[in-house]
Coordinates of C-alpha atoms in Angstrom, one line a residue:
X1 CA 2.0 -22.9 28.3
X2 CA 0.9 -21.2 25.2
X3 CA 2.3 -18.6 22.8
X4 CA 2.5 -14.8 22.9
X5 CA 3.1 -12.6 19.9
X6 CA 2.3 -9.4 18.1
X7 CA 3.3 -7.1 21.0
X8 CA 2.7 -3.3 21.3
X9 CA 4.3 -1.0 23.9
X10 CA 3.4 2.4 25.3
X11 CA 4.7 4.4 28.2
X12 CA 2.3 6.6 30.3
X13 CA 2.9 10.0 31.9
X14 CA 3.6 8.1 35.1
X15 CA 6.7 6.6 33.5
X16 CA 5.3 3.0 33.6
X17 CA 4.8 0.8 30.6
X18 CA 1.6 -0.7 29.2
X19 CA 1.6 -3.6 26.7
X20 CA -1.0 -5.4 24.7
X21 CA -0.3 -8.7 23.0
X22 CA -1.9 -11.9 21.5
X23 CA -2.0 -15.1 23.5
X24 CA -2.8 -18.5 22.1
X25 CA -3.2 -21.6 24.3
X26 CA -1.6 -23.8 21.6
X27 CA 2.0 -23.4 20.6
X28 CA 1.3 -23.1 16.9
X29 CA 2.7 -20.7 14.4
X30 CA -0.8 -20.4 12.9
X31 CA -2.7 -19.7 16.2
X32 CA -4.6 -16.9 14.4
X33 CA -6.1 -19.3 11.9
X34 CA -6.4 -22.6 13.9
X35 CA -7.2 -21.7 17.5
X36 CA -8.0 -18.1 17.8
X37 CA -6.2 -15.6 20.1
X38 CA -7.0 -13.5 23.1
X39 CA -6.0 -9.9 23.2
X40 CA -4.4 -9.3 26.6
X41 CA -3.4 -6.1 28.4
X42 CA -0.9 -5.6 31.1
X43 CA 0.5 -2.6 32.9
X44 CA 3.2 -1.9 35.4
X45 CA 3.0 0.3 38.5
X46 CA 5.3 0.9 41.5
X47 CA 4.6 -2.6 42.8
X48 CA 5.5 -4.4 39.6
X49 CA 3.5 -6.0 36.7
X50 CA -0.2 -6.4 37.3
X51 CA -2.1 -9.5 36.2
X52 CA -3.2 -9.5 32.6
X53 CA -6.7 -8.4 31.5
X54 CA -8.3 -10.1 28.5
X55 CA -10.0 -7.4 26.5
X56 CA -11.2 -9.3 23.4
X57 CA -10.5 -12.0 20.8
X58 CA -8.5 -10.9 17.7
X59 CA -5.1 -10.1 16.3
X60 CA -2.8 -7.2 15.4
X61 CA -3.3 -5.4 18.7
X62 CA -1.8 -2.0 19.3
X63 CA -1.8 0.6 22.1
X64 CA -1.4 4.4 22.0
X65 CA -1.4 6.9 24.9
X66 CA -2.6 10.4 24.2
X67 CA -1.2 13.6 25.7
X68 CA -4.2 13.6 28.1
X69 CA -3.1 10.2 29.4
X70 CA -6.0 8.3 27.8
X71 CA -5.1 4.8 26.6
X72 CA -6.3 3.8 23.2
X73 CA -6.2 0.1 22.1
X74 CA -7.0 -1.3 18.7
X75 CA -7.2 -4.8 17.3
X76 CA -8.7 -6.7 14.4
X77 CA -11.5 -8.9 15.5
X78 CA -11.6 -12.6 14.7
X79 CA -14.6 -13.6 12.6
X80 CA -16.2 -10.1 12.3
X81 CA -13.4 -8.4 10.2
X82 CA -13.9 -5.2 12.3
X83 CA -11.3 -2.8 13.8
X84 CA -12.2 -2.7 17.5
X85 CA -11.3 0.5 19.4
X86 CA -11.1 0.4 23.2
X87 CA -10.7 3.1 25.8
X88 CA -10.3 2.8 29.6
X89 CA -13.2 4.9 30.8
X90 CA -13.4 5.1 34.6
X91 CA -11.7 1.7 35.0
X92 CA -13.9 0.0 32.4
X93 CA -12.9 -0.8 28.8
X94 CA -15.3 0.4 26.2
X95 CA -15.4 -1.5 22.9
X96 CA -16.4 0.3 19.7
X97 CA -16.4 -1.1 16.1
X98 CA -14.6 1.6 14.0
X99 CA -15.2 0.0 10.7
X100 CA -16.2 -3.5 9.4
X101 CA -15.6 -4.3 5.8
X102 CA -13.2 -7.2 4.9
X103 CA -10.2 -5.5 6.5
X104 CA -6.9 -7.4 6.1
X105 CA -4.6 -5.1 8.1
X106 CA -4.2 -1.6 9.6
X107 CA -1.7 0.8 11.2
X108 CA -2.6 3.5 13.8
X109 CA -1.1 6.7 15.2
X110 CA -2.4 9.4 17.6
X111 CA -1.5 13.1 17.2
X112 CA -0.9 15.8 19.7
X113 CA -4.6 16.7 19.8
X114 CA -5.4 13.1 20.8
X115 CA -7.0 12.4 17.4
X116 CA -6.6 8.9 16.1
X117 CA -5.5 8.1 12.5
X118 CA -5.9 4.7 10.9
X119 CA -4.6 3.4 7.7
X120 CA -6.3 0.2 6.6
X121 CA -6.8 -2.1 3.7
X122 CA -10.1 -3.4 2.2
X123 CA -10.0 -6.6 0.2
X124 CA -12.6 -7.4 -2.5
X125 CA -13.0 -9.7 -5.5
X126 CA -12.7 -8.0 -8.9
X127 CA -12.1 -9.4 -12.4
X128 CA -11.5 -12.9 -11.0
X129 CA -8.9 -11.8 -8.5
X130 CA -8.4 -9.9 -5.3
X131 CA -8.3 -6.1 -5.1
X132 CA -6.7 -4.2 -2.2
X133 CA -8.0 -0.7 -1.5
X134 CA -6.1 1.7 0.7
X135 CA -8.2 3.8 3.1
X136 CA -7.7 6.4 5.9
X137 CA -10.1 6.7 8.8
X138 CA -10.1 9.3 11.6
X139 CA -12.3 10.6 14.4
X140 CA -11.0 14.2 14.0
X141 CA -14.6 15.6 13.6
X142 CA -16.0 13.6 16.5
X143 CA -17.3 10.8 14.3
X144 CA -15.4 8.2 12.3
X145 CA -14.9 9.2 8.7
X146 CA -13.2 7.1 6.0
X147 CA -11.4 8.5 2.9
X148 CA -9.9 6.4 0.0
X149 CA -6.2 7.0 -0.4
X150 CA -4.4 7.7 -3.7
X151 CA -2.0 5.2 -5.0
X152 CA 0.4 5.0 -7.9
X153 CA 0.6 1.2 -7.7
X154 CA -1.6 -1.6 -9.1
X155 CA -4.4 -2.3 -6.5
X156 CA -3.9 -6.1 -7.1
X157 CA -0.5 -5.9 -5.3
X158 CA -0.7 -7.5 -1.9
X159 CA 0.0 -5.3 1.2
X160 CA 2.9 -6.7 3.1
X161 CA 3.6 -4.0 5.8
X162 CA 2.4 -0.5 6.6
X163 CA 3.3 2.2 9.2
X164 CA 1.8 5.6 9.9
X165 CA 2.9 8.7 11.8
X166 CA 0.8 11.7 12.8
X167 CA 1.8 15.2 13.9
X168 CA 0.4 18.6 14.6
X169 CA -2.7 19.7 12.7
X170 CA -3.4 16.1 11.7
X171 CA -0.5 15.9 9.3
X172 CA -0.3 12.2 8.4
X173 CA 2.5 10.3 6.7
X174 CA 2.3 6.7 5.6
X175 CA 4.8 4.1 4.4
X176 CA 3.2 1.1 2.6
X177 CA 5.0 -2.0 1.3
X178 CA 3.3 -4.2 -1.3
X179 CA 4.4 -7.3 -3.2
X180 CA 3.2 -10.1 -5.4
X181 CA 3.1 -13.8 -4.8
X182 CA 5.6 -16.1 -6.5
X183 CA 4.5 -18.8 -8.9
X184 CA 3.7 -21.1 -6.0
X185 CA 1.4 -18.6 -4.5
X186 CA 3.2 -18.5 -1.2
X187 CA 6.2 -16.1 -1.0
X188 CA 6.3 -12.4 -1.7
X189 CA 8.5 -10.9 -4.3
X190 CA 8.9 -7.6 -6.3
X191 CA 8.4 -5.3 -3.3
X192 CA 7.5 -1.7 -3.8
X193 CA 7.3 0.9 -1.0
X194 CA 4.9 3.8 -1.4
X195 CA 4.9 7.0 0.6
X196 CA 1.5 8.6 1.1
X197 CA 0.8 11.9 2.9
X198 CA -1.5 14.9 3.4
X199 CA 1.1 17.3 4.8
X200 CA 0.4 19.8 2.0
X201 CA -3.3 19.7 2.7
X202 CA -4.4 17.1 0.2
X203 CA -3.5 13.4 -0.1
X204 CA -0.8 12.5 -2.5
X205 CA 1.3 9.4 -3.3
X206 CA 4.8 8.8 -4.5
X207 CA 7.0 5.8 -5.1
X208 CA 9.7 5.7 -2.4
X209 CA 11.7 2.5 -3.0
X210 CA 11.6 -0.4 -5.5
X211 CA 12.8 -4.0 -4.8
X212 CA 13.0 -3.4 -1.0
X213 CA 10.9 -4.4 1.9
X214 CA 9.8 -2.1 4.7
X215 CA 11.5 -2.5 8.1
X216 CA 10.8 0.7 9.9
X217 CA 9.2 4.2 9.5
X218 CA 9.2 7.1 11.9
X219 CA 9.3 10.9 12.1
X220 CA 10.7 13.7 14.3
X221 CA 9.0 16.7 15.9
X222 CA 9.8 18.8 12.9
X223 CA 8.0 16.5 10.5
X224 CA 11.0 14.9 8.8
X225 CA 10.5 11.2 8.1
X226 CA 12.9 8.3 8.3
X227 CA 12.6 5.1 6.3
X228 CA 14.4 1.8 6.9
X229 CA 14.3 -0.8 4.1
X230 CA 15.8 -4.2 3.3
X231 CA 17.2 -5.4 -0.1
X232 CA 17.1 -9.1 0.4
X233 CA 18.7 -9.9 -2.9
X234 CA 21.7 -7.8 -2.2
X235 CA 21.6 -8.5 1.6
X236 CA 21.8 -4.8 2.4
X237 CA 19.8 -2.6 4.8
X238 CA 19.1 1.0 3.6
X239 CA 18.3 4.0 5.8
X240 CA 16.8 7.2 4.4
X241 CA 15.7 10.6 5.7
X242 CA 13.3 13.0 4.0
X243 CA 13.2 16.5 5.5
X244 CA 10.0 18.3 6.2
X245 CA 8.8 19.7 2.9
X246 CA 11.7 17.9 1.1
X247 CA 11.4 16.4 -2.3
X248 CA 13.9 13.5 -2.1
X249 CA 15.1 10.7 0.2
X250 CA 18.6 11.1 1.4
X251 CA 20.5 7.9 2.2
X252 CA 22.9 7.3 5.1
X253 CA 25.3 4.8 3.7
X254 CA 26.9 4.0 7.0
X255 CA 24.0 1.9 8.1
X256 CA 24.5 -0.4 5.1
X257 CA 28.1 -0.9 6.2
X258 CA 27.4 -1.9 9.8
X259 CA 28.8 -5.3 10.7
X260 CA 25.6 -6.9 11.8
X261 CA 22.2 -6.7 10.1
X262 CA 20.2 -3.7 11.2
X263 CA 16.4 -4.0 11.2
X264 CA 13.3 -2.4 12.6
X265 CA 11.8 -1.0 14.7
X266 CA 13.0 2.5 14.0
X267 CA 12.5 5.1 16.6
X268 CA 13.2 8.9 16.7
X269 CA 13.8 10.5 20.1
X270 CA 12.6 13.9 21.2
X271 CA 15.9 15.6 20.2
X272 CA 15.9 14.0 16.7
X273 CA 18.3 11.1 17.6
X274 CA 17.6 7.9 15.7
X275 CA 17.6 4.3 17.1
X276 CA 17.7 1.2 15.0
X277 CA 17.4 -2.4 16.2
X278 CA 20.8 -4.1 15.8
X279 CA 20.3 -7.8 16.7
X280 CA 20.5 -9.6 20.1
X281 CA 18.0 -6.9 21.3
X282 CA 20.6 -4.2 21.2
X283 CA 20.4 -1.0 19.1
X284 CA 22.5 1.5 17.3
X285 CA 22.0 5.3 17.7
X286 CA 23.3 8.4 16.2
X287 CA 22.8 10.4 19.4
X288 CA 26.5 11.4 19.5
X289 CA 26.6 12.4 15.8
X290 CA 28.0 9.1 14.7
X291 CA 26.4 5.6 14.8
X292 CA 27.3 3.7 17.9
X293 CA 26.0 0.6 19.8
X294 CA 23.7 1.2 22.7
X295 CA 22.3 -1.0 25.5
X296 CA 23.5 -4.3 26.8
X297 CA 22.7 -7.7 25.1
X298 CA 19.9 -9.4 27.2
X299 CA 18.0 -12.6 26.9
X300 CA 15.9 -11.6 24.0
X301 CA 15.4 -13.0 20.4
X302 CA 13.5 -10.1 18.8
X303 CA 12.9 -6.5 19.6
X304 CA 9.3 -5.4 19.1
X305 CA 8.9 -2.0 20.8
X306 CA 11.0 1.0 21.9
X307 CA 9.5 4.0 23.7
X308 CA 10.7 6.8 25.9
X309 CA 9.1 7.8 29.2
X310 CA 8.7 11.4 30.5
X311 CA 11.8 11.0 32.5
X312 CA 13.9 10.1 29.4
X313 CA 14.3 6.5 30.2
X314 CA 14.2 4.1 27.3
X315 CA 11.8 1.1 27.5
X316 CA 12.3 -2.0 25.3
X317 CA 9.9 -4.8 24.6
X318 CA 11.0 -8.1 23.0
X319 CA 10.5 -11.8 23.2
X320 CA 12.4 -15.0 23.9
X321 CA 11.1 -18.1 22.1
X322 CA 11.3 -21.7 23.6
X323 CA 9.7 -23.9 20.9
X324 CA 10.9 -27.1 22.6
X325 CA 9.1 -26.1 25.7
X326 CA 6.0 -24.7 23.9
X327 CA 6.0 -21.2 25.4
X328 CA 7.3 -17.7 24.7
X329 CA 8.6 -15.2 27.2
X330 CA 7.7 -11.5 26.9
X331 CA 10.9 -9.6 27.7
X332 CA 11.0 -6.1 29.1
X333 CA 13.9 -3.8 29.8
X334 CA 14.3 -0.3 31.0
X335 CA 17.5 1.9 31.1
X336 CA 19.1 2.7 34.4
X337 CA 19.2 6.5 34.8
X338 CA 22.8 6.3 36.0
X339 CA 24.7 4.2 33.4
X340 CA 22.1 3.8 30.6
X341 CA 22.5 0.0 30.7
X342 CA 19.5 -2.2 30.2
X343 CA 18.4 -4.8 32.7
X344 CA 16.2 -7.6 31.3
X345 CA 13.1 -8.4 33.3

């Protein structure tokens, strides 16, 4: 009994997955606010899934695995408004507060030098309203250092979603979606997506899309970035690519013409192939040069993670909700090396 949500997936050099997620003992859509949540960690090995380990109390958990095999876990603490950073050192999880200052959300990425990059939002009261300040924090120098990020948008706009990717030499690229509340103060409207990067050596910001929400953001090994957005008013999903060093976003109109709604997450494989979530926990990919359906439909409502192991196998993480029974299944699937079909586990 209970509810699990906010999942994150990573695959180690051994080819086995690790996941972190939130768990609440009450089946309540507002577990975060009413009851509090545990951050749980599970891993698979040759004998199957190990029992979970509770590593803290919080929300928005994420896991990254560096090129050295070290596992990096982050989450936003409940009550202390801190970003907690955990590493598994000799079998024991260390817990370090990265930064504590009215943080409302974050996104994280690790580069090829095992340097961590965080994008996070500070909220403060100014002129009778709330002000949202965008910041970047990294441990590249060996200590945590925070830098304010440039923005072309009004800092009273409410952050809705953010994603970050990091590449060689700490080149960081960010997609940030903000909006405003409607007249009832409940639903978001007037979305704007901003692209922020330091790939040229200094931080800069540019408007990417207007009137669209952020569904997915990723990058390939060459530094090209891919953006997936949703125009809810027109009921259309848009997919864009910006080449490394490019000045404009190029749209692939085929995605908007697919029969079923495409949404995030968006993942780019090692060879530059793109994978988009396609409903029923299947995906579409352009691996053959044209968009085609991949994977089998399996018992899953929503897809939350897609990663590739060192053997090339695809790992998928999703969930199956049973509100009448007051619990949620975490669903995991991995491709068969022979026929590339997915078996739900």
